[in-house]
Amino acid sequence: MNPKVRWQSLCWTLGCVFIASEWFLVRGDSVPTHNMSNKERNELKEEAREMFYHAYNAYMDNAYPADELMPLSCKGRIRGVSPSRGDLDDVLGNFSMTLVDSLDTLVLLNDFEEFEHAVKLVIENVRFDSDIVVSVFETNIRMIGGLLSAHILAEYIQKEADYMPWYRGELLEMAKDLGYRLLPAFNTSTGIPHARVNLRHGMKVEELRQSRETCTACAGTILLEFAALSRLSGEPIFERKAHASMDALWKLRNRGSDLMGTVLNVHNGDWVRRDSGVGAGIDSYYEYCLKSYVLLGDGKYLARFNRHYSAVMKYISQGPMLLDVHMHRPHAKSRNFMDALLAFWPGLQVLSGDLKPAVQTHEMLYQVMQMHTFIPEAFTFDFQIHWGQHPLRPEFIESTYFLYKATGDHYYLQVAKKALQTLQKHARVDCGFAAVNDVRTGKHEDRMDSFVLSETIKYLFLIFADPSELILDLDSFIFTTEAHLLPLSLGQLTNATSEVIDQDDHVAMDYMRSCPSPNKLFPETVRRPLRDLVTGVCPRISNSKRLRALDFQSSNADHLRTVYDMGISMVSLGDGKVQLMHSFYNAKSPEDAEKGLLFMQEMLELSKSQTVSQLTELQAVFFSTGSDESIEVIMAGPSHFSPELTGENSIRQKVVYANPIKLCSELQNEVNGRIVIVERGECTFVDKARKAQAAKAVAVIVIDNVVGSTSQDSPMFAMSGDGVSDVTIPVVFVFTKDAEPLHAAIKNNTDLEVNIMQMVELKKRIEKMRIQKVYEN
């Protein structure tokens, strides 16, 4: 089948993306939008172009031939020379990664002159024969994908624009060389590749002898690039290896739920981490299941995607939210936060034709972005920050681009405008764009990943560009997970896919939604009820009989039936706590769904008011400050994963600083029987607690790593865990500025004894002592 016809056929089967797109472009006047003028759209396109060159020129002038630009230092990050960042540096291979990753963006910008110059630099200077260990996944999507896309586009402009007559396929040869260097990673009993490989010695280095674990996305995001490499070079081994890896992963899914875990053993196929979601560790595996069908025409990948998608929508999708579960117990949540990588999911849903939930999840993410300036690296179910970093990721902008292409709704142009302005205001520095270390403070990090140029700014440019201005017909290409362009015509080349269909590969269409009707859908009608999910006030419902949050009783069967009809379900979090989830899909009617949203808003407000008024959850850290028996009291937050000190329960013991202070690696000092002080950052709260507990500490005080943070300016919160309740010692959190008296006291007295107890109980004791003194006097 012609690949373009196959893509359109896919849309007919899965939800009419192309039909819906055409309808909205022709009948857009009937959709409530705030249209953006052509003038403003063109200005934003040019601003995106200027942003690209600001970052690209900063890299070329100050960092090339290094892999990445360090925008605060304004110099290159060089593996083995720049300070090590641990596993994060596995993406680097000293092969000018940012330049290679950016090549096809130059063509989309119609800058053939700079593209030609950059291609010559890559051909002349980039080499792969290095004794260096790299990530197989990152090297494939950034380097092989970048080289192949640039090769395809070089031949394209050579033919269409009579440019670069000297080019003779050098980039393809480089991609093939690099591909062969990655192949040793696939020599496992399962066919699933190792996570890392040495570019010169393969797996034959001491560093990799104990290698055994990889993530699902790492092993399942190979096929598009390797298939393209095989079909362009005539070497079938790359595509064969990638198919084998995908086949092995499919067989390892949980047969009961059709869900995938996150981390597995490449030698025996055992799951190491069984968390299942659509974010970090799994994300692009699902993406490549669908896109492999689109590019290669192999129906088994469409069948697999359908099965996985059905499972995700059944177990993981909770209205606009996507919550991780255990793959083998899919009704049990595995963690209490979402990560930023799942922002790609609405874009994938657009490609599959399921537009309504795509609109919902995108709207939720947009509100999180507005709430915190950027989408934080991880955020809790109530949209508070779990991890505050933001490395200028592209996924949300990518989904915005696909939603705009599918609907023609100018709302998404406004969203993209907001994203562009946020980058300009909060990430732009003199030397490129800097990642944000913490969205609460806006503090920058000396980091600009190659995907900022390859994806983030590319998608911003494309959403504002008129298709007639581009040299390429993007409908004839598919984007890889790194936003590199591969032509659909590759599907017409020799197909190295196996024709043998696994018995589990039957087409599963039962869960796919029917074509959404543009007469009643969207996108505004879908977004409107969600507009105030995170902040603001929901639309008021006039029905006086509506169940109000204040009246709700979980023991009342009628109340439970009512909230169920409103699309609200309950998830037990343990310790008697219940999480309410609202799904627009599950409501009995649109009116009930709107009542449910209002009910949820009231519950949030009720929860906030109760949290503010009840001091029972707050903990107190206090100690004597001198011979006059006066004490210093510091407000502290509890944790969800450790026992809270309530009533008369308390801890009193000497304190000691952890070495290392962040306690993300093994302790180097004695903490037995002590209260250990650690600093926030680099690993999770619960990881720090587990290490302290293993070293026999009696309690942990976590001090914030944000300079100047104080309980006067920031609301106190309870630290989140990972769903496993194995910490048995109290753990409390103190803001940076609040902790200053504690640091000073320890400096004056290294044997300082510190008390931890419930704040309300301490207040009672202080009040009792005060009354007693008054009585004695």
mmCIF file of C-alpha atoms in Angstrom, residues 265-572:
data_model
loop_
_atom_site.group_PDB
_atom_site.id
_atom_site.type_symbol
_atom_site.label_atom_id
_atom_site.label_comp_id
_atom_site.label_asym_id
_atom_site.label_seq_id
_atom_site.Cartn_x
_atom_site.Cartn_y
_atom_site.Cartn_z
ATOM 1 C CA ASN A 265 16.976 -7.403 32.486
ATOM 2 C CA VAL A 266 18.327 -7.769 28.925
ATOM 3 C CA HIS A 267 19.706 -11.260 29.611
ATOM 4 C CA ASN A 268 16.649 -13.066 30.978
ATOM 5 C CA GLY A 269 13.814 -10.622 30.287
ATOM 6 C CA ASP A 270 12.818 -10.302 33.938
ATOM 7 C CA TRP A 271 11.189 -7.018 34.918
ATOM 8 C CA VAL A 272 13.271 -4.986 37.348
ATOM 9 C CA ARG A 273 10.730 -2.171 37.717
ATOM 10 C CA ARG A 274 7.084 -2.963 37.077
ATOM 11 C CA ASP A 275 5.768 0.614 37.191
ATOM 12 C CA SER A 276 3.681 1.237 34.085
ATOM 13 C CA GLY A 277 2.729 4.615 32.610
ATOM 14 C CA VAL A 278 3.310 6.630 29.472
ATOM 15 C CA GLY A 279 6.114 8.838 30.784
ATOM 16 C CA ALA A 280 9.802 8.327 31.543
ATOM 17 C CA GLY A 281 11.137 4.864 30.768
ATOM 18 C CA ILE A 282 8.294 3.760 28.489
ATOM 19 C CA ASP A 283 7.094 6.799 26.476
ATOM 20 C CA SER A 284 8.674 6.433 23.043
ATOM 21 C CA TYR A 285 8.171 2.635 22.920
ATOM 22 C CA TYR A 286 4.448 3.259 22.473
ATOM 23 C CA GLU A 287 5.241 6.034 19.993
ATOM 24 C CA TYR A 288 7.358 3.695 17.864
ATOM 25 C CA CYS A 289 4.709 0.951 17.889
ATOM 26 C CA LEU A 290 2.342 3.264 16.008
ATOM 27 C CA LYS A 291 4.917 5.073 13.883
ATOM 28 C CA SER A 292 6.536 1.802 12.789
ATOM 29 C CA TYR A 293 3.228 0.847 11.197
ATOM 30 C CA VAL A 294 2.915 4.255 9.544
ATOM 31 C CA LEU A 295 6.444 4.147 8.107
ATOM 32 C CA LEU A 296 6.863 0.450 7.343
ATOM 33 C CA GLY A 297 3.314 -0.781 6.783
ATOM 34 C CA ASP A 298 3.733 -3.800 9.055
ATOM 35 C CA GLY A 299 0.273 -4.470 10.490
ATOM 36 C CA LYS A 300 1.555 -6.223 13.599
ATOM 37 C CA TYR A 301 2.760 -2.887 14.986
ATOM 38 C CA LEU A 302 -0.676 -1.354 14.551
ATOM 39 C CA ALA A 303 -2.191 -4.363 16.345
ATOM 40 C CA ARG A 304 0.312 -4.041 19.173
ATOM 41 C CA PHE A 305 -0.277 -0.324 19.517
ATOM 42 C CA ASN A 306 -4.034 -0.901 19.673
ATOM 43 C CA ARG A 307 -3.639 -3.462 22.468
ATOM 44 C CA HIS A 308 -1.312 -1.214 24.449
ATOM 45 C CA TYR A 309 -3.476 1.854 23.842
ATOM 46 C CA SER A 310 -6.558 0.016 25.047
ATOM 47 C CA ALA A 311 -4.714 -0.920 28.251
ATOM 48 C CA VAL A 312 -3.438 2.605 28.833
ATOM 49 C CA MET A 313 -6.888 4.115 28.421
ATOM 50 C CA LYS A 314 -8.390 1.452 30.686
ATOM 51 C CA TYR A 315 -5.901 1.522 33.557
ATOM 52 C CA ILE A 316 -3.636 4.570 33.336
ATOM 53 C CA SER A 317 -5.860 7.305 31.918
ATOM 54 C CA GLN A 318 -7.896 8.998 34.654
ATOM 55 C CA GLY A 319 -9.725 11.787 32.854
ATOM 56 C CA PRO A 320 -7.059 14.262 31.780
ATOM 57 C CA MET A 321 -4.444 12.682 34.066
ATOM 58 C CA LEU A 322 -2.163 9.752 33.331
ATOM 59 C CA LEU A 323 -1.251 7.901 36.506
ATOM 60 C CA ASP A 324 1.340 5.131 36.802
ATOM 61 C CA VAL A 325 0.139 1.711 37.933
ATOM 62 C CA HIS A 326 1.720 -1.674 38.604
ATOM 63 C CA MET A 327 1.760 -3.595 35.306
ATOM 64 C CA HIS A 328 0.715 -6.825 37.065
ATOM 65 C CA ARG A 329 -1.805 -5.103 39.376
ATOM 66 C CA PRO A 330 -3.130 -2.376 37.081
ATOM 67 C CA HIS A 331 -5.779 -1.135 39.505
ATOM 68 C CA ALA A 332 -3.081 -0.149 42.023
ATOM 69 C CA LYS A 333 -1.282 3.169 41.589
ATOM 70 C CA SER A 334 2.502 2.866 41.777
ATOM 71 C CA ARG A 335 3.440 6.480 42.452
ATOM 72 C CA ASN A 336 1.800 9.754 43.388
ATOM 73 C CA PHE A 337 3.220 12.034 40.715
ATOM 74 C CA MET A 338 3.334 12.487 36.945
ATOM 75 C CA ASP A 339 6.458 13.352 34.960
ATOM 76 C CA ALA A 340 6.912 15.911 32.205
ATOM 77 C CA LEU A 341 7.776 13.351 29.516
ATOM 78 C CA LEU A 342 4.166 12.187 29.339
ATOM 79 C CA ALA A 343 3.359 15.524 27.634
ATOM 80 C CA PHE A 344 4.086 13.771 24.309
ATOM 81 C CA TRP A 345 1.011 11.545 24.762
ATOM 82 C CA PRO A 346 -1.648 13.986 23.440
ATOM 83 C CA GLY A 347 0.393 14.320 20.236
ATOM 84 C CA LEU A 348 0.456 10.548 19.835
ATOM 85 C CA GLN A 349 -3.273 10.404 20.491
ATOM 86 C CA VAL A 350 -3.769 12.911 17.667
ATOM 87 C CA LEU A 351 -1.838 10.615 15.306
ATOM 88 C CA SER A 352 -4.022 7.695 16.413
ATOM 89 C CA GLY A 353 -7.189 9.730 15.874
ATOM 90 C CA ASP A 354 -8.361 9.864 19.501
ATOM 91 C CA LEU A 355 -8.691 13.624 19.749
ATOM 92 C CA LYS A 356 -11.001 14.147 22.701
ATOM 93 C CA PRO A 357 -8.711 12.760 25.426
ATOM 94 C CA ALA A 358 -5.765 14.445 23.670
ATOM 95 C CA VAL A 359 -7.499 17.796 24.118
ATOM 96 C CA GLN A 360 -8.234 17.009 27.767
ATOM 97 C CA THR A 361 -4.721 15.979 28.770
ATOM 98 C CA HIS A 362 -3.166 18.862 26.838
ATOM 99 C CA GLU A 363 -5.455 21.302 28.641
ATOM 100 C CA MET A 364 -4.446 19.879 32.020
ATOM 101 C CA LEU A 365 -0.749 20.223 31.106
ATOM 102 C CA TYR A 366 -1.262 23.783 29.905
ATOM 103 C CA GLN A 367 -2.780 24.712 33.231
ATOM 104 C CA VAL A 368 0.151 23.129 35.072
ATOM 105 C CA MET A 369 2.468 25.201 32.882
ATOM 106 C CA GLN A 370 0.559 28.401 33.647
ATOM 107 C CA MET A 371 0.604 27.568 37.336
ATOM 108 C CA HIS A 372 4.382 26.996 37.522
ATOM 109 C CA THR A 373 5.684 29.006 34.494
ATOM 110 C CA PHE A 374 7.106 25.781 33.010
ATOM 111 C CA ILE A 375 5.906 22.202 33.341
ATOM 112 C CA PRO A 376 8.110 20.876 36.164
ATOM 113 C CA GLU A 377 9.983 17.627 35.648
ATOM 114 C CA ALA A 378 7.452 15.939 37.928
ATOM 115 C CA PHE A 379 4.276 17.124 39.630
ATOM 116 C CA THR A 380 1.825 15.541 42.066
ATOM 117 C CA PHE A 381 -1.797 14.612 41.460
ATOM 118 C CA ASP A 382 -2.842 17.937 42.983
ATOM 119 C CA PHE A 383 -0.455 19.728 40.574
ATOM 120 C CA GLN A 384 2.182 20.665 43.143
ATOM 121 C CA ILE A 385 5.867 20.404 42.271
ATOM 122 C CA HIS A 386 7.549 17.049 42.901
ATOM 123 C CA TRP A 387 10.778 17.725 40.991
ATOM 124 C CA GLY A 388 11.273 21.344 40.021
ATOM 125 C CA GLN A 389 13.689 21.083 37.101
ATOM 126 C CA HIS A 390 12.767 22.009 33.523
ATOM 127 C CA PRO A 391 15.419 21.277 30.859
ATOM 128 C CA LEU A 392 13.407 23.074 28.118
ATOM 129 C CA ARG A 393 11.733 19.851 27.024
ATOM 130 C CA PRO A 394 9.821 19.815 23.702
ATOM 131 C CA GLU A 395 7.017 17.333 24.429
ATOM 132 C CA PHE A 396 4.280 19.813 25.365
ATOM 133 C CA ILE A 397 5.044 22.022 22.349
ATOM 134 C CA GLU A 398 5.107 18.908 20.147
ATOM 135 C CA SER A 399 1.586 17.969 21.280
ATOM 136 C CA THR A 400 0.441 21.561 20.777
ATOM 137 C CA TYR A 401 1.733 21.406 17.194
ATOM 138 C CA PHE A 402 -0.112 18.173 16.401
ATOM 139 C CA LEU A 403 -3.343 19.376 18.000
ATOM 140 C CA TYR A 404 -3.205 22.532 15.907
ATOM 141 C CA LYS A 405 -2.520 20.541 12.714
ATOM 142 C CA ALA A 406 -5.454 18.226 13.459
ATOM 143 C CA THR A 407 -8.000 20.853 14.438
ATOM 144 C CA GLY A 408 -6.960 24.183 12.925
ATOM 145 C CA ASP A 409 -8.038 25.719 16.235
ATOM 146 C CA HIS A 410 -6.195 29.001 16.851
ATOM 147 C CA TYR A 411 -6.341 28.307 20.575
ATOM 148 C CA TYR A 412 -3.240 26.178 20.062
ATOM 149 C CA LEU A 413 -1.466 29.053 18.340
ATOM 150 C CA GLN A 414 -2.115 31.069 21.498
ATOM 151 C CA VAL A 415 -0.733 28.233 23.629
ATOM 152 C CA ALA A 416 2.378 28.092 21.452
ATOM 153 C CA LYS A 417 2.735 31.862 21.728
ATOM 154 C CA LYS A 418 2.657 31.553 25.525
ATOM 155 C CA ALA A 419 5.318 28.823 25.417
ATOM 156 C CA LEU A 420 7.521 30.931 23.145
ATOM 157 C CA GLN A 421 7.219 34.007 25.349
ATOM 158 C CA THR A 422 7.979 31.945 28.456
ATOM 159 C CA LEU A 423 11.182 30.620 26.900
ATOM 160 C CA GLN A 424 12.208 34.125 25.878
ATOM 161 C CA LYS A 425 11.529 35.612 29.308
ATOM 162 C CA HIS A 426 12.718 32.863 31.630
ATOM 163 C CA ALA A 427 15.248 30.725 29.720
ATOM 164 C CA ARG A 428 17.020 33.068 27.296
ATOM 165 C CA VAL A 429 20.511 34.118 28.356
ATOM 166 C CA ASP A 430 23.263 35.963 26.521
ATOM 167 C CA CYS A 431 24.745 32.694 25.288
ATOM 168 C CA GLY A 432 21.743 30.622 24.162
ATOM 169 C CA PHE A 433 18.944 29.195 26.306
ATOM 170 C CA ALA A 434 19.573 27.784 29.776
ATOM 171 C CA ALA A 435 17.657 24.968 31.442
ATOM 172 C CA VAL A 436 15.757 25.888 34.586
ATOM 173 C CA ASN A 437 17.099 24.235 37.723
ATOM 174 C CA ASP A 438 13.965 24.964 39.762
ATOM 175 C CA VAL A 439 10.763 26.446 38.359
ATOM 176 C CA ARG A 440 9.922 27.897 41.786
ATOM 177 C CA THR A 441 12.945 30.186 41.828
ATOM 178 C CA GLY A 442 13.708 30.459 38.113
ATOM 179 C CA LYS A 443 17.352 29.622 38.828
ATOM 180 C CA HIS A 444 19.184 28.550 35.670
ATOM 181 C CA GLU A 445 21.295 25.477 35.058
ATOM 182 C CA ASP A 446 24.413 25.477 32.856
ATOM 183 C CA ARG A 447 22.804 23.171 30.329
ATOM 184 C CA MET A 448 21.305 23.381 26.844
ATOM 185 C CA ASP A 449 20.468 19.941 25.502
ATOM 186 C CA SER A 450 20.655 19.355 21.760
ATOM 187 C CA PHE A 451 16.886 18.772 21.654
ATOM 188 C CA VAL A 452 16.307 22.480 22.303
ATOM 189 C CA LEU A 453 17.366 23.090 18.685
ATOM 190 C CA SER A 454 16.276 19.759 17.234
ATOM 191 C CA GLU A 455 12.778 19.742 18.733
ATOM 192 C CA THR A 456 11.684 22.557 21.038
ATOM 193 C CA ILE A 457 12.343 25.498 18.732
ATOM 194 C CA LYS A 458 11.691 23.446 15.583
ATOM 195 C CA TYR A 459 8.112 22.688 16.655
ATOM 196 C CA LEU A 460 7.601 26.328 17.676
ATOM 197 C CA PHE A 461 8.708 27.468 14.233
ATOM 198 C CA LEU A 462 6.554 24.911 12.423
ATOM 199 C CA ILE A 463 3.356 25.738 14.302
ATOM 200 C CA PHE A 464 3.563 29.372 13.168
ATOM 201 C CA ALA A 465 4.865 28.670 9.652
ATOM 202 C CA ASP A 466 2.451 28.431 6.743
ATOM 203 C CA PRO A 467 2.923 25.037 5.025
ATOM 204 C CA SER A 468 3.273 26.838 1.668
ATOM 205 C CA GLU A 469 6.448 28.501 2.990
ATOM 206 C CA LEU A 470 8.217 25.200 3.617
ATOM 207 C CA ILE A 471 10.291 23.440 0.979
ATOM 208 C CA LEU A 472 8.926 20.102 2.253
ATOM 209 C CA ASP A 473 5.442 18.639 2.265
ATOM 210 C CA LEU A 474 5.458 17.494 5.882
ATOM 211 C CA ASP A 475 2.501 15.188 5.240
ATOM 212 C CA SER A 476 4.940 13.037 3.252
ATOM 213 C CA PHE A 477 7.248 12.621 6.248
ATOM 214 C CA ILE A 478 7.024 11.235 9.733
ATOM 215 C CA PHE A 479 8.777 12.747 12.750
ATOM 216 C CA THR A 480 10.964 10.459 14.848
ATOM 217 C CA THR A 481 10.901 10.875 18.604
ATOM 218 C CA GLU A 482 13.752 13.410 18.193
ATOM 219 C CA ALA A 483 11.706 15.275 15.531
ATOM 220 C CA HIS A 484 13.929 14.099 12.687
ATOM 221 C CA LEU A 485 12.212 13.700 9.334
ATOM 222 C CA LEU A 486 11.914 10.333 7.603
ATOM 223 C CA PRO A 487 9.986 10.094 4.292
ATOM 224 C CA LEU A 488 6.998 7.767 4.065
ATOM 225 C CA SER A 489 8.408 6.578 0.748
ATOM 226 C CA LEU A 490 10.837 4.410 2.752
ATOM 227 C CA GLY A 491 7.930 1.987 3.168
ATOM 228 C CA GLN A 492 8.046 1.301 -0.564
ATOM 229 C CA LEU A 493 11.656 0.137 -0.415
ATOM 230 C CA THR A 494 12.622 -3.470 0.256
ATOM 231 C CA ASN A 495 10.754 -4.524 3.336
ATOM 232 C CA ALA A 496 12.887 -6.449 5.780
ATOM 233 C CA THR A 497 10.002 -7.029 8.164
ATOM 234 C CA SER A 498 8.963 -10.538 8.979
ATOM 235 C CA GLU A 499 5.701 -11.701 7.458
ATOM 236 C CA VAL A 500 5.201 -14.135 10.336
ATOM 237 C CA ILE A 501 2.544 -12.747 12.655
ATOM 238 C CA ASP A 502 2.610 -13.788 16.307
ATOM 239 C CA GLN A 503 -0.657 -15.311 17.490
ATOM 240 C CA ASP A 504 -0.984 -12.390 19.910
ATOM 241 C CA ASP A 505 -0.645 -9.891 17.069
ATOM 242 C CA HIS A 506 -4.255 -10.047 15.970
ATOM 243 C CA VAL A 507 -5.786 -6.681 15.324
ATOM 244 C CA ALA A 508 -7.511 -5.370 18.446
ATOM 245 C CA MET A 509 -9.854 -2.603 17.429
ATOM 246 C CA ASP A 510 -12.494 -3.154 20.072
ATOM 247 C CA TYR A 511 -11.331 -0.353 22.310
ATOM 248 C CA MET A 512 -10.598 2.260 19.661
ATOM 249 C CA ARG A 513 -13.066 5.089 19.626
ATOM 250 C CA SER A 514 -15.171 5.833 16.593
ATOM 251 C CA CYS A 515 -14.582 8.859 14.418
ATOM 252 C CA PRO A 516 -15.451 11.925 16.512
ATOM 253 C CA SER A 517 -18.239 13.953 14.966
ATOM 254 C CA PRO A 518 -17.184 17.532 14.240
ATOM 255 C CA ASN A 519 -20.809 18.558 14.633
ATOM 256 C CA LYS A 520 -20.680 18.080 18.381
ATOM 257 C CA LEU A 521 -17.043 17.926 19.261
ATOM 258 C CA PHE A 522 -14.450 20.350 19.862
ATOM 259 C CA PRO A 523 -12.069 21.395 20.724
ATOM 260 C CA GLU A 524 -13.490 24.247 22.752
ATOM 261 C CA THR A 525 -16.445 22.202 24.014
ATOM 262 C CA VAL A 526 -14.014 19.614 25.368
ATOM 263 C CA ARG A 527 -11.626 22.142 26.879
ATOM 264 C CA ARG A 528 -14.233 24.380 28.468
ATOM 265 C CA PRO A 529 -15.214 22.076 31.364
ATOM 266 C CA LEU A 530 -11.499 21.486 32.064
ATOM 267 C CA ARG A 531 -10.418 25.120 31.888
ATOM 268 C CA ASP A 532 -10.412 25.512 35.655
ATOM 269 C CA LEU A 533 -9.205 22.068 36.665
ATOM 270 C CA VAL A 534 -5.989 23.384 38.204
ATOM 271 C CA THR A 535 -6.828 26.959 39.117
ATOM 272 C CA GLY A 536 -9.737 29.343 38.957
ATOM 273 C CA VAL A 537 -13.461 28.785 39.344
ATOM 274 C CA CYS A 538 -15.446 26.110 37.519
ATOM 275 C CA PRO A 539 -18.651 26.981 35.634
ATOM 276 C CA ARG A 540 -21.548 27.248 38.034
ATOM 277 C CA ILE A 541 -24.362 24.718 37.822
ATOM 278 C CA SER A 542 -27.808 26.036 38.591
ATOM 279 C CA ASN A 543 -29.230 22.765 39.947
ATOM 280 C CA SER A 544 -29.996 23.370 43.612
ATOM 281 C CA LYS A 545 -30.026 19.616 44.342
ATOM 282 C CA ARG A 546 -26.377 19.208 43.390
ATOM 283 C CA LEU A 547 -24.307 17.259 45.927
ATOM 284 C CA ARG A 548 -21.835 19.633 47.566
ATOM 285 C CA ALA A 549 -18.407 18.602 48.792
ATOM 286 C CA LEU A 550 -19.142 19.874 52.285
ATOM 287 C CA ASP A 551 -22.147 17.510 52.548
ATOM 288 C CA PHE A 552 -20.447 14.460 51.067
ATOM 289 C CA GLN A 553 -20.232 11.346 53.260
ATOM 290 C CA SER A 554 -18.267 8.363 51.995
ATOM 291 C CA SER A 555 -20.455 6.035 54.075
ATOM 292 C CA ASN A 556 -23.615 7.222 52.300
ATOM 293 C CA ALA A 557 -24.499 4.849 49.432
ATOM 294 C CA ASP A 558 -26.564 7.516 47.664
ATOM 295 C CA HIS A 559 -23.634 9.933 47.795
ATOM 296 C CA LEU A 560 -21.287 7.321 46.373
ATOM 297 C CA ARG A 561 -23.727 6.614 43.530
ATOM 298 C CA THR A 562 -24.012 10.329 42.803
ATOM 299 C CA VAL A 563 -20.271 10.948 42.600
ATOM 300 C CA TYR A 564 -19.903 7.834 40.423
ATOM 301 C CA ASP A 565 -22.478 9.256 37.998
ATOM 302 C CA MET A 566 -20.455 12.490 37.936
ATOM 303 C CA GLY A 567 -17.443 10.522 36.666
ATOM 304 C CA ILE A 568 -15.610 10.474 39.996
ATOM 305 C CA SER A 569 -13.779 7.374 41.172
ATOM 306 C CA MET A 570 -11.850 6.755 44.373
ATOM 307 C CA VAL A 571 -8.331 5.378 44.638
ATOM 308 C CA SER A 572 -7.031 4.196 48.006
#
